[in-house]
Amino acid sequence: MLHSFRAHKGVKLLERPHGMLRKVPLADVVAHNMVRNPRRRQALDAHISDYYWHRRMINGFAIKTILAEVEKPKQKKTYLTTRGNAILNGASGTRARNDLGKTFEFSEERIDYFRKTYCDLVDPSSIKLYASPTKKFWIESKNYHNFFHFLTESFHLAFSPSLAQMNVQEIKFISKSKRVGDFVKKWVEECQEIIGDDVKIETLISPDLDNATSILLPMSCEHLLYQFLGDHHELIEAARPAGKTWTGYDGIPHPVKILQFNSYDESLEHFRCKVIDLAQRKVSKTWADKIYAIRSKSLLRSRTMKGEEGLIEELTKQGFEVVCFEGISPLEQVKCISGADCVVMQHGAGMTNMLFAKSTAHVFELGTFQTGIARWRDFIRISQVSGCHYHHIFLDMEYPNENTDPVFATDGLIAPVISEEDVKRLVLLIRSEMKDKRPGVLTGLLRHCEFFMDRGAYKHAYRLLDANASFFESTADYWNQRGMLAEACQHKEQALDAFEKAQSIRVCGDSQCGTDILAPSFAHERTVV
């Protein structure tokens, strides 16, 4: 069973669930299909189109993190329970939902369960708030050996603004994972200053919670959105994707997953900004503004990429510096990425560092059909936090059977293969895309609008531009795009007005390369980049 605020006790809120969403612009997410197998290439083309039609919303959202007290907590798999009900908290809550879904034989049964469990919304004003005397907090972790999961699902919660206001004394990360990566200790030690020098931080393996009457934890509002009344329902509906698969926002799996694609916890913003500032103060070393990140050969999953040497040779001619993230400290990784204009790397947990990319940076992920279909969504959410240009390049893979596809459970992730022709195409692609010096959120808006216009979906193009006007109306590119849209719709006077506004902004000084147009998550980049 999943915990429901309408039906169950066990979770006491220390803050009222008001204002759980904040609108933000979406990053520039683009796929480049270089797969030669016709069947896979066609499937990827459909997958890319599906993203823009059915998965990408009109704008994104930053989700609030609040504090909660959990009574009679117990640890089950990778999530916590209270009174036998799984607690829905961020990524661990998503895993609990997925775990429950496996118990149903038919998808209709699963959908019916979620619809009935969360059909009646709770009034936030009816919730009684509690004040806890303890200053000790617990944070669930899926494991301690996967950099992506630990950093983006658990560690960032230690930087929640609510925790800072509570004068925290102790933070305990809890997991049943018995393998602890070296990176965990390094990140905790190097970030101790911004968490609080007097805050005790522990990583516990299979902690005994049976004797704990209650614990405190930072709780993402991600799974509170479909349980409580509020204006967030109208905000989400207004930002719905263009496709007809959207039936409205509620607790059933489809709309929950769509929102996950287009949102992130605001604590990731605070973590990003604080760590970048810390790295700039603490790390004196500098790196080139173009980075090629190689995978360490000591990794358990080395995934050697055939043809990588040829790509490295050509990219170094273009001024790229080769870096191995496993060989440098956490703050050095942050300093390296946050100062780069371009980063290229193979699909893997190292892509998590895109969190620290500046908003104008281009990050290229070298993937395959397999990562495109099954893993694309992993890093889309990360790109939304930094607002950068996120390019996923689909390459051929080292898999012998062209008529079947690898299964992750049995075959694992298959490494890409780069031919001499691919090297030439990749270098040209990277050089071409790097000419765009604008923030990724601006290019992402224009790219999405052009997708709609190319397909005659003018109504959705107008909806897109209208929803993002507050972010971009100070830029010439925004008004130029409105002018082209109006022109395509034969709205001649509107087109002329828009083009005149664009020209006026250019004459006065376009702010499109500055950060005054960006959401609060990019506040540390207030100088022109």
Short mmCIF file of C-alpha atoms in Angstrom, two decimals:
data_model
loop_
_atom_site.label_atom_id
_atom_site.label_comp_id
_atom_site.label_asym_id
_atom_site.label_seq_id
_atom_site.Cartn_x
_atom_site.Cartn_y
_atom_site.Cartn_z
CA MET A 1 0.00 0.00 0.00
CA LEU A 2 1.06 3.57 -0.70
CA HIS A 3 0.63 6.32 1.88
CA SER A 4 -2.22 8.70 1.19
CA PHE A 5 -2.75 11.94 3.15
CA ARG A 6 -6.49 11.48 2.71
CA ALA A 7 -6.66 7.98 4.15
CA HIS A 8 -3.59 7.38 6.30
CA LYS A 9 -1.67 8.72 9.25
CA GLY A 10 2.04 8.45 9.88
CA VAL A 11 3.42 11.49 8.03
CA LYS A 12 3.25 14.87 9.79
CA LEU A 13 4.12 17.98 7.83
CA LEU A 14 6.21 20.74 9.38
CA GLU A 15 5.34 23.08 6.51
CA ARG A 16 2.08 23.65 4.67
CA PRO A 17 2.01 22.32 1.07
CA HIS A 18 1.26 25.67 -0.58
CA GLY A 19 3.01 27.03 -3.68
CA MET A 20 4.46 23.63 -4.52
CA LEU A 21 5.28 24.57 -8.14
CA ARG A 22 7.18 27.37 -9.85
CA LYS A 23 7.17 27.83 -13.62
CA VAL A 24 10.55 27.59 -15.37
CA PRO A 25 11.58 27.47 -19.04
CA LEU A 26 12.67 24.12 -20.44
CA ALA A 27 16.19 23.40 -21.64
CA ASP A 28 17.28 22.77 -25.22
CA VAL A 29 16.83 19.00 -25.57
CA VAL A 30 17.73 17.71 -29.02
CA ALA A 31 18.49 14.29 -30.47
CA HIS A 32 20.78 13.53 -33.42
CA ASN A 33 20.00 10.18 -35.07
CA MET A 34 23.14 8.69 -36.68
CA VAL A 35 22.06 5.04 -36.46
CA ARG A 36 22.39 3.16 -39.76
CA ASN A 37 20.11 0.19 -39.07
CA PRO A 38 16.85 1.21 -40.88
CA ARG A 39 14.54 -0.38 -38.34
CA ARG A 40 16.24 1.18 -35.34
CA ARG A 41 16.64 4.50 -37.10
CA GLN A 42 12.93 4.65 -37.88
CA ALA A 43 12.03 3.71 -34.29
CA LEU A 44 14.30 6.46 -32.93
CA ASP A 45 12.80 9.05 -35.28
CA ALA A 46 9.36 8.15 -33.95
CA HIS A 47 10.69 8.27 -30.38
CA ILE A 48 12.10 11.77 -30.93
CA SER A 49 8.85 13.02 -32.45
CA ASP A 50 6.92 11.45 -29.57
CA TYR A 51 9.02 13.47 -27.12
CA TYR A 52 8.04 16.81 -28.67
CA TRP A 53 4.39 15.88 -29.16
CA HIS A 54 3.53 13.84 -26.09
CA ARG A 55 6.23 14.26 -23.43
CA ARG A 56 7.63 17.78 -23.60
CA MET A 57 5.33 20.24 -21.88
CA ILE A 58 4.90 23.89 -22.81
CA ASN A 59 6.99 24.96 -19.82
CA GLY A 60 8.68 23.21 -16.92
CA PHE A 61 8.40 23.39 -13.14
CA ALA A 62 10.65 23.58 -10.10
CA ILE A 63 9.11 21.57 -7.27
CA LYS A 64 9.26 22.68 -3.66
CA THR A 65 10.84 20.61 -0.88
CA ILE A 66 9.22 20.73 2.57
CA LEU A 67 9.96 19.05 5.91
CA ALA A 68 8.05 16.14 7.39
CA GLU A 69 8.09 13.83 10.40
CA VAL A 70 7.54 10.11 9.82
CA GLU A 71 6.13 7.94 12.60
CA LYS A 72 7.15 4.30 13.10
CA PRO A 73 9.49 4.30 10.10
CA LYS A 74 10.84 1.12 8.54
CA GLN A 75 13.04 0.56 5.52
CA LYS A 76 11.75 -1.62 2.70
CA LYS A 77 13.94 -2.13 -0.35
CA THR A 78 14.92 1.42 -1.44
CA TYR A 79 12.15 3.39 0.27
CA LEU A 80 10.69 4.02 3.72
CA THR A 81 7.33 2.96 5.09
CA THR A 82 5.14 4.20 7.93
CA ARG A 83 2.52 1.97 9.53
CA GLY A 84 3.02 -0.45 6.62
CA ASN A 85 2.44 2.14 3.89
CA ALA A 86 5.18 3.23 1.49
CA ILE A 87 6.10 6.92 1.79
CA LEU A 88 5.98 8.81 -1.49
CA ASN A 89 9.06 11.00 -1.34
CA GLY A 90 10.74 12.01 -4.60
CA ALA A 91 12.68 9.28 -6.43
CA SER A 92 12.17 6.75 -3.63
CA GLY A 93 8.43 7.37 -3.89
CA THR A 94 8.60 6.71 -7.62
CA ARG A 95 10.33 3.40 -6.94
CA ALA A 96 7.60 2.51 -4.43
CA ARG A 97 4.94 3.27 -7.05
CA ASN A 98 6.76 1.14 -9.62
CA ASP A 99 7.18 -1.68 -7.10
CA LEU A 100 3.46 -1.69 -6.36
CA GLY A 101 2.66 -1.63 -10.08
CA LYS A 102 4.41 -4.98 -10.54
CA THR A 103 1.86 -6.64 -8.23
CA PHE A 104 -0.96 -6.08 -10.71
CA GLU A 105 -1.41 -8.50 -13.60
CA PHE A 106 -3.08 -5.96 -15.87
CA SER A 107 -2.30 -2.26 -16.36
CA GLU A 108 -6.00 -1.43 -16.00
CA GLU A 109 -5.92 -2.75 -12.43
CA ARG A 110 -2.90 -0.59 -11.64
CA ILE A 111 -4.52 2.54 -13.09
CA ASP A 112 -7.74 1.83 -11.20
CA TYR A 113 -5.81 1.53 -7.91
CA PHE A 114 -4.10 4.91 -8.33
CA ARG A 115 -7.32 6.58 -9.44
CA LYS A 116 -9.28 5.34 -6.42
CA THR A 117 -6.49 5.97 -3.91
CA TYR A 118 -5.94 9.58 -4.92
CA CYS A 119 -9.35 10.60 -6.29
CA ASP A 120 -10.29 12.89 -3.39
CA LEU A 121 -7.92 15.84 -3.01
CA VAL A 122 -6.99 17.20 0.41
CA ASP A 123 -7.31 20.89 1.32
CA PRO A 124 -3.82 22.08 2.44
CA SER A 125 -5.45 24.40 4.97
CA SER A 126 -6.93 21.38 6.75
CA ILE A 127 -3.50 19.91 7.47
CA LYS A 128 -2.31 20.34 11.05
CA LEU A 129 1.31 21.48 11.16
CA TYR A 130 3.78 20.11 13.69
CA ALA A 131 6.93 21.47 15.29
CA SER A 132 9.62 18.93 16.12
CA PRO A 133 12.25 19.59 18.80
CA THR A 134 14.85 17.39 17.09
CA LYS A 135 17.33 18.75 14.53
CA LYS A 136 18.34 15.37 13.12
CA PHE A 137 17.29 14.43 9.58
CA TRP A 138 17.27 11.24 7.54
CA ILE A 139 17.51 10.99 3.74
CA GLU A 140 16.77 7.79 1.76
CA SER A 141 19.30 6.61 -0.81
CA LYS A 142 18.82 3.99 -3.49
CA ASN A 143 22.47 3.01 -3.16
CA TYR A 144 25.94 4.37 -2.44
CA HIS A 145 27.70 3.15 -5.57
CA ASN A 146 25.85 4.92 -8.38
CA PHE A 147 26.95 8.54 -8.76
CA PHE A 148 23.80 9.55 -10.65
CA HIS A 149 21.33 8.14 -8.12
CA PHE A 150 23.15 9.36 -5.02
CA LEU A 151 23.75 12.92 -6.23
CA THR A 152 20.44 13.66 -7.96
CA GLU A 153 18.05 11.69 -5.75
CA SER A 154 19.51 11.99 -2.25
CA PHE A 155 22.54 14.23 -1.69
CA HIS A 156 20.94 17.42 -3.03
CA LEU A 157 18.19 17.20 -0.39
CA ALA A 158 20.79 18.15 2.23
CA PHE A 159 20.83 21.58 0.56
CA SER A 160 17.11 22.26 0.88
CA PRO A 161 16.42 25.86 2.04
CA SER A 162 14.10 24.49 4.73
CA LEU A 163 16.95 22.53 6.28
CA ALA A 164 19.13 25.64 6.39
CA GLN A 165 16.42 27.43 8.37
CA MET A 166 16.14 24.56 10.87
CA ASN A 167 19.75 24.78 12.15
CA VAL A 168 20.28 21.09 11.42
CA GLN A 169 22.55 19.15 13.76
CA GLU A 170 22.75 15.81 11.98
CA ILE A 171 21.98 14.29 8.55
CA LYS A 172 21.90 10.54 8.06
CA PHE A 173 21.79 8.98 4.59
CA ILE A 174 20.22 5.53 4.80
CA SER A 175 20.36 2.65 2.33
CA LYS A 176 20.41 -1.14 2.18
CA SER A 177 23.24 -0.85 -0.32
CA LYS A 178 26.34 -2.57 1.06
CA ARG A 179 28.75 -1.25 -1.55
CA VAL A 180 29.87 2.32 -0.88
CA GLY A 181 31.61 4.22 -3.67
CA ASP A 182 34.64 6.35 -2.85
CA PHE A 183 32.84 9.35 -4.32
CA VAL A 184 30.32 9.44 -1.44
CA LYS A 185 32.90 10.26 1.22
CA LYS A 186 34.63 12.74 -1.10
CA TRP A 187 31.44 14.66 -1.89
CA VAL A 188 30.40 14.77 1.76
CA GLU A 189 33.83 16.01 2.88
CA GLU A 190 34.23 18.66 0.16
CA CYS A 191 30.70 20.00 0.59
CA GLN A 192 30.72 19.99 4.40
CA GLU A 193 31.36 23.76 4.47
CA ILE A 194 28.16 24.65 2.61
CA ILE A 195 26.05 22.10 4.44
CA GLY A 196 27.42 23.35 7.75
CA ASP A 197 30.73 22.63 9.45
CA ASP A 198 28.92 21.72 12.66
CA VAL A 199 26.47 19.34 10.95
CA LYS A 200 27.28 15.67 11.49
CA ILE A 201 26.83 13.63 8.30
CA GLU A 202 26.66 9.84 8.21
CA THR A 203 26.03 7.23 5.52
CA LEU A 204 24.35 4.25 7.16
CA ILE A 205 23.94 0.78 5.67
CA SER A 206 20.74 -1.11 6.58
CA PRO A 207 20.06 1.00 9.68
CA ASP A 208 17.83 -0.46 12.37
CA LEU A 209 14.74 1.74 12.39
CA ASP A 210 12.55 -0.61 14.44
CA ASN A 211 13.27 1.25 17.64
CA ALA A 212 12.81 4.73 16.14
CA THR A 213 9.46 6.22 17.11
CA SER A 214 9.81 8.95 14.47
CA ILE A 215 12.33 10.57 12.12
CA LEU A 216 12.51 13.87 10.22
CA LEU A 217 13.18 14.07 6.50
CA PRO A 218 13.07 16.61 3.66
CA MET A 219 10.13 15.67 1.44
CA SER A 220 9.81 16.55 -2.22
CA CYS A 221 6.34 17.81 -3.11
CA GLU A 222 6.45 15.80 -6.35
CA HIS A 223 4.02 13.18 -5.01
CA LEU A 224 1.98 15.66 -2.99
CA LEU A 225 0.83 17.44 -6.14
CA TYR A 226 -1.81 14.82 -7.01
CA GLN A 227 -2.96 14.57 -3.38
CA PHE A 228 -3.65 18.22 -2.51
CA LEU A 229 -5.87 20.99 -3.81
CA GLY A 230 -4.18 24.12 -5.15
CA ASP A 231 -3.52 26.29 -8.17
CA HIS A 232 -0.78 23.87 -9.26
CA HIS A 233 -3.46 21.81 -10.99
CA GLU A 234 -4.30 24.74 -13.27
CA LEU A 235 -0.60 25.47 -13.88
CA ILE A 236 0.08 21.87 -14.89
CA GLU A 237 -2.97 21.70 -17.15
CA ALA A 238 -1.99 24.95 -18.88
CA ALA A 239 1.44 23.47 -19.63
CA ARG A 240 0.12 20.13 -20.94
CA PRO A 241 1.93 18.57 -23.94
CA ALA A 242 0.48 19.08 -27.40
CA GLY A 243 -0.33 15.40 -28.02
CA LYS A 244 -3.75 13.88 -27.43
CA THR A 245 -2.50 11.27 -24.96
CA TRP A 246 -2.82 13.81 -22.12
CA THR A 247 -6.06 13.27 -20.20
CA GLY A 248 -5.46 15.62 -17.28
CA TYR A 249 -3.22 15.58 -14.22
CA ASP A 250 -3.98 13.11 -11.43
CA GLY A 251 -2.30 10.27 -9.56
CA ILE A 252 -2.32 7.68 -12.35
CA PRO A 253 1.10 6.78 -13.85
CA HIS A 254 1.03 8.53 -17.25
CA PRO A 255 0.57 12.19 -16.15
CA VAL A 256 2.90 11.66 -13.16
CA LYS A 257 5.68 10.45 -15.48
CA ILE A 258 5.09 13.28 -17.95
CA LEU A 259 5.48 15.86 -15.18
CA GLN A 260 8.68 14.12 -14.05
CA PHE A 261 10.10 14.63 -17.55
CA ASN A 262 9.55 18.37 -17.24
CA SER A 263 10.29 19.15 -13.61
CA TYR A 264 12.95 18.90 -10.90
CA ASP A 265 13.29 19.48 -7.17
CA GLU A 266 14.20 23.07 -6.35
CA SER A 267 16.79 21.74 -3.88
CA LEU A 268 18.80 20.72 -6.97
CA GLU A 269 18.94 24.42 -7.88
CA HIS A 270 20.30 25.36 -4.46
CA PHE A 271 22.79 22.50 -4.51
CA ARG A 272 23.98 23.49 -7.99
CA CYS A 273 24.47 27.17 -7.18
CA LYS A 274 26.18 26.57 -3.82
CA VAL A 275 28.57 23.93 -5.15
CA ILE A 276 29.54 26.02 -8.19
CA ASP A 277 30.28 29.00 -5.94
CA LEU A 278 32.30 26.79 -3.60
CA ALA A 279 34.30 25.27 -6.47
CA GLN A 280 35.11 28.69 -7.88
CA ARG A 281 36.44 29.77 -4.47
CA LYS A 282 38.32 26.61 -3.56
CA VAL A 283 39.74 25.28 -6.83
CA SER A 284 42.53 27.30 -8.47
CA LYS A 285 43.15 24.93 -11.37
CA THR A 286 41.54 25.74 -14.72
CA TRP A 287 40.60 23.61 -17.70
CA ALA A 288 40.00 24.28 -21.39
CA ASP A 289 36.59 25.59 -22.41
CA LYS A 290 36.01 22.42 -24.47
CA ILE A 291 36.10 19.10 -22.61
CA TYR A 292 36.07 15.48 -23.77
CA ALA A 293 35.38 13.22 -20.78
CA ILE A 294 36.70 9.66 -21.01
CA ARG A 295 35.52 6.74 -18.89
CA SER A 296 38.01 5.29 -16.44
CA LYS A 297 39.25 1.83 -17.39
CA SER A 298 39.00 0.86 -13.71
CA LEU A 299 35.21 1.21 -13.70
CA LEU A 300 33.19 -1.97 -13.18
CA ARG A 301 31.37 -1.17 -16.43
CA SER A 302 34.15 0.19 -18.60
CA ARG A 303 32.12 0.02 -21.86
CA THR A 304 35.04 0.58 -24.20
CA MET A 305 33.88 2.54 -27.23
CA LYS A 306 35.43 1.37 -30.51
CA GLY A 307 36.71 4.27 -32.59
CA GLU A 308 36.99 6.62 -29.61
CA GLU A 309 40.71 7.20 -30.25
CA GLY A 310 39.96 8.66 -33.68
CA LEU A 311 37.32 10.98 -32.25
CA ILE A 312 39.66 12.15 -29.47
CA GLU A 313 42.40 12.84 -32.01
CA GLU A 314 40.13 15.04 -34.10
CA LEU A 315 38.58 16.84 -31.14
CA THR A 316 41.96 17.68 -29.61
CA LYS A 317 42.77 19.39 -32.89
CA GLN A 318 39.71 21.55 -32.21
CA GLY A 319 41.02 22.57 -28.78
CA PHE A 320 39.34 19.91 -26.63
CA GLU A 321 41.00 18.80 -23.40
CA VAL A 322 40.65 15.15 -22.36
CA VAL A 323 39.51 14.73 -18.75
CA CYS A 324 38.73 11.66 -16.64
CA PHE A 325 36.24 12.64 -13.93
CA GLU A 326 37.21 9.66 -11.79
CA GLY A 327 40.73 11.10 -11.59
CA ILE A 328 39.80 14.51 -10.17
CA SER A 329 38.04 15.63 -6.99
CA PRO A 330 34.30 16.50 -6.82
CA LEU A 331 34.91 20.26 -6.69
CA GLU A 332 37.40 19.98 -9.55
CA GLN A 333 34.72 18.24 -11.61
CA VAL A 334 32.32 21.08 -10.82
CA LYS A 335 34.89 23.76 -11.70
CA CYS A 336 35.79 21.94 -14.94
CA ILE A 337 32.19 21.56 -16.15
CA SER A 338 30.88 24.93 -14.98
CA GLY A 339 33.57 26.72 -16.97
CA ALA A 340 33.17 24.74 -20.19
CA ASP A 341 31.42 25.89 -23.35
CA CYS A 342 31.21 22.33 -24.64
CA VAL A 343 31.39 18.87 -23.05
CA VAL A 344 31.37 15.55 -24.93
CA MET A 345 31.13 12.16 -23.22
CA GLN A 346 29.76 8.66 -23.53
CA HIS A 347 26.45 7.80 -21.86
CA GLY A 348 27.00 7.02 -18.19
CA ALA A 349 26.72 8.34 -14.65
CA GLY A 350 29.31 11.03 -15.49
CA MET A 351 26.54 12.81 -17.42
CA THR A 352 25.24 13.82 -13.98
CA ASN A 353 27.84 16.60 -14.09
CA MET A 354 25.62 18.33 -16.67
CA LEU A 355 23.91 19.64 -13.54
CA PHE A 356 26.82 22.10 -13.20
CA ALA A 357 27.01 23.21 -16.84
CA LYS A 358 26.41 26.89 -17.55
CA SER A 359 23.23 27.80 -19.35
CA THR A 360 24.97 28.50 -22.67
CA ALA A 361 27.02 25.27 -22.67
CA HIS A 362 26.52 22.43 -25.15
CA VAL A 363 26.67 18.94 -23.61
CA PHE A 364 26.88 16.04 -26.08
CA GLU A 365 26.01 12.53 -24.92
CA LEU A 366 27.31 9.69 -27.11
CA GLY A 367 24.63 7.02 -26.89
CA THR A 368 22.96 4.29 -28.90
CA PHE A 369 19.53 3.02 -29.87
CA GLN A 370 19.45 1.38 -26.44
CA THR A 371 20.16 4.55 -24.45
CA GLY A 372 17.83 6.56 -26.67
CA ILE A 373 14.85 4.31 -26.08
CA ALA A 374 15.45 3.36 -22.45
CA ARG A 375 17.72 5.98 -20.85
CA TRP A 376 17.10 9.35 -22.55
CA ARG A 377 14.83 10.51 -19.75
CA ASP A 378 17.57 9.99 -17.13
CA PHE A 379 19.39 13.17 -18.03
CA ILE A 380 16.61 15.31 -19.49
CA ARG A 381 15.62 16.33 -15.95
CA ILE A 382 19.24 17.24 -15.16
CA SER A 383 19.44 19.49 -18.23
CA GLN A 384 16.36 21.39 -17.04
CA VAL A 385 18.18 22.43 -13.86
CA SER A 386 21.15 23.97 -15.66
CA GLY A 387 19.09 25.10 -18.66
CA CYS A 388 21.88 24.13 -21.06
CA HIS A 389 21.91 22.63 -24.56
CA TYR A 390 21.60 18.86 -24.13
CA HIS A 391 22.40 16.84 -27.25
CA HIS A 392 21.87 13.08 -27.27
CA ILE A 393 23.64 11.52 -30.26
CA PHE A 394 22.41 8.06 -31.25
CA LEU A 395 25.26 6.00 -32.74
CA ASP A 396 25.56 2.40 -33.88
CA MET A 397 26.34 -0.11 -31.14
CA GLU A 398 28.53 -3.14 -30.76
CA TYR A 399 25.75 -5.72 -30.91
CA PRO A 400 26.01 -8.59 -33.41
CA ASN A 401 22.34 -9.12 -34.25
CA GLU A 402 20.84 -6.38 -36.40
CA ASN A 403 17.36 -7.94 -36.28
CA THR A 404 16.96 -7.96 -32.51
CA ASP A 405 17.83 -5.44 -29.80
CA PRO A 406 19.79 -5.89 -26.55
CA VAL A 407 17.92 -6.33 -23.28
CA PHE A 408 19.43 -4.40 -20.39
CA ALA A 409 18.62 -7.08 -17.79
CA THR A 410 20.62 -9.72 -19.66
CA ASP A 411 22.95 -7.84 -22.01
CA GLY A 412 23.66 -4.70 -19.98
CA LEU A 413 24.37 -1.40 -21.71
CA ILE A 414 26.11 -1.84 -25.04
CA ALA A 415 28.89 0.62 -25.95
CA PRO A 416 28.60 2.83 -29.06
CA VAL A 417 30.79 2.21 -32.12
CA ILE A 418 32.31 5.20 -33.92
CA SER A 419 33.39 4.76 -37.55
CA GLU A 420 35.73 7.09 -39.44
CA GLU A 421 32.68 8.56 -41.17
CA ASP A 422 31.02 9.08 -37.77
CA VAL A 423 34.10 10.97 -36.53
CA LYS A 424 33.81 13.45 -39.40
CA ARG A 425 30.07 13.86 -38.88
CA LEU A 426 30.47 14.30 -35.11
CA VAL A 427 33.14 16.98 -35.43
CA LEU A 428 31.05 18.91 -37.96
CA LEU A 429 27.94 18.57 -35.80
CA ILE A 430 29.69 19.76 -32.64
CA ARG A 431 31.29 22.73 -34.40
CA SER A 432 27.97 23.69 -35.97
CA GLU A 433 25.94 23.48 -32.75
CA MET A 434 28.56 25.42 -30.78
CA LYS A 435 27.91 28.46 -32.95
CA ASP A 436 24.74 28.96 -30.90
CA LYS A 437 25.87 31.11 -27.96
CA ARG A 438 22.41 31.67 -26.55
CA PRO A 439 21.10 30.12 -23.30
CA GLY A 440 19.75 26.64 -23.85
CA VAL A 441 16.31 27.62 -22.58
CA LEU A 442 15.95 30.19 -25.36
CA THR A 443 17.10 27.86 -28.13
CA GLY A 444 14.91 25.13 -26.66
CA LEU A 445 11.86 27.37 -26.93
CA LEU A 446 12.63 28.30 -30.54
CA ARG A 447 13.34 24.68 -31.51
CA HIS A 448 10.07 23.51 -29.97
CA CYS A 449 8.15 26.30 -31.71
CA GLU A 450 9.71 25.42 -35.08
CA PHE A 451 8.74 21.77 -34.53
CA PHE A 452 5.11 22.84 -34.19
CA MET A 453 5.26 25.24 -37.13
CA ASP A 454 6.83 22.65 -39.45
CA ARG A 455 3.78 20.47 -38.78
CA GLY A 456 1.19 23.21 -39.07
CA ALA A 457 0.40 23.08 -35.33
CA TYR A 458 0.12 26.86 -35.09
CA LYS A 459 -2.26 26.82 -32.12
CA HIS A 460 0.31 24.98 -30.02
CA ALA A 461 3.09 27.25 -31.28
CA TYR A 462 1.16 30.31 -30.04
CA ARG A 463 0.41 28.58 -26.74
CA LEU A 464 4.11 27.84 -26.33
CA LEU A 465 5.24 31.41 -27.01
CA ASP A 466 2.50 32.93 -24.84
CA ALA A 467 3.36 30.69 -21.88
CA ASN A 468 7.04 31.66 -22.03
CA ALA A 469 6.64 35.39 -22.75
CA SER A 470 7.62 36.40 -19.21
CA PHE A 471 10.98 34.66 -19.62
CA PHE A 472 11.91 35.82 -23.12
CA GLU A 473 10.02 38.95 -24.16
CA SER A 474 13.18 41.04 -23.68
CA THR A 475 14.94 39.14 -26.48
CA ALA A 476 14.91 39.85 -30.21
CA ASP A 477 14.80 36.14 -31.04
CA TYR A 478 11.52 35.71 -29.17
CA TRP A 479 9.79 38.46 -31.14
CA ASN A 480 11.36 37.35 -34.39
CA GLN A 481 9.88 33.89 -33.80
CA ARG A 482 6.48 35.42 -33.05
CA GLY A 483 6.77 37.38 -36.27
CA MET A 484 7.50 34.25 -38.31
CA LEU A 485 4.60 32.44 -36.65
CA ALA A 486 2.19 35.31 -37.35
CA GLU A 487 3.45 35.49 -40.93
CA ALA A 488 2.83 31.76 -41.41
CA CYS A 489 -0.73 32.28 -40.14
CA GLN A 490 -1.27 35.24 -42.51
CA HIS A 491 -1.52 37.64 -39.57
CA LYS A 492 0.31 40.41 -41.37
CA GLU A 493 -0.17 43.25 -38.87
CA GLN A 494 0.86 41.05 -35.93
CA ALA A 495 3.89 39.87 -37.87
CA LEU A 496 4.94 43.43 -38.64
CA ASP A 497 4.55 44.48 -35.01
CA ALA A 498 6.61 41.52 -33.81
CA PHE A 499 9.41 42.14 -36.31
CA GLU A 500 9.50 45.82 -35.31
CA LYS A 501 9.85 44.85 -31.63
CA ALA A 502 12.66 42.48 -32.53
CA GLN A 503 14.47 45.20 -34.45
CA SER A 504 13.95 47.70 -31.63
CA ILE A 505 15.52 45.30 -29.13
CA ARG A 506 18.50 44.71 -31.44
CA VAL A 507 19.07 48.43 -31.77
CA CYS A 508 18.82 49.00 -28.02
CA GLY A 509 20.95 45.97 -27.16
CA ASP A 510 19.62 42.42 -27.19
CA SER A 511 19.63 40.72 -23.80
CA GLN A 512 19.45 37.23 -25.27
CA CYS A 513 23.04 36.39 -24.33
CA GLY A 514 22.62 37.75 -20.83
CA THR A 515 20.96 35.96 -17.96
CA ASP A 516 18.38 38.56 -17.04
CA ILE A 517 15.89 36.52 -19.10
CA LEU A 518 16.46 33.33 -17.16
CA ALA A 519 14.70 31.66 -14.28
CA PRO A 520 15.95 32.04 -10.68
CA SER A 521 17.88 28.75 -10.96
CA PHE A 522 20.49 30.58 -13.03
CA ALA A 523 20.97 33.45 -10.61
CA HIS A 524 24.67 32.71 -10.11
CA GLU A 525 25.23 33.52 -13.81
CA ARG A 526 23.95 37.07 -13.60
CA THR A 527 26.98 38.35 -15.46
CA VAL A 528 27.03 37.91 -19.21
CA VAL A 529 28.51 34.52 -20.16
#
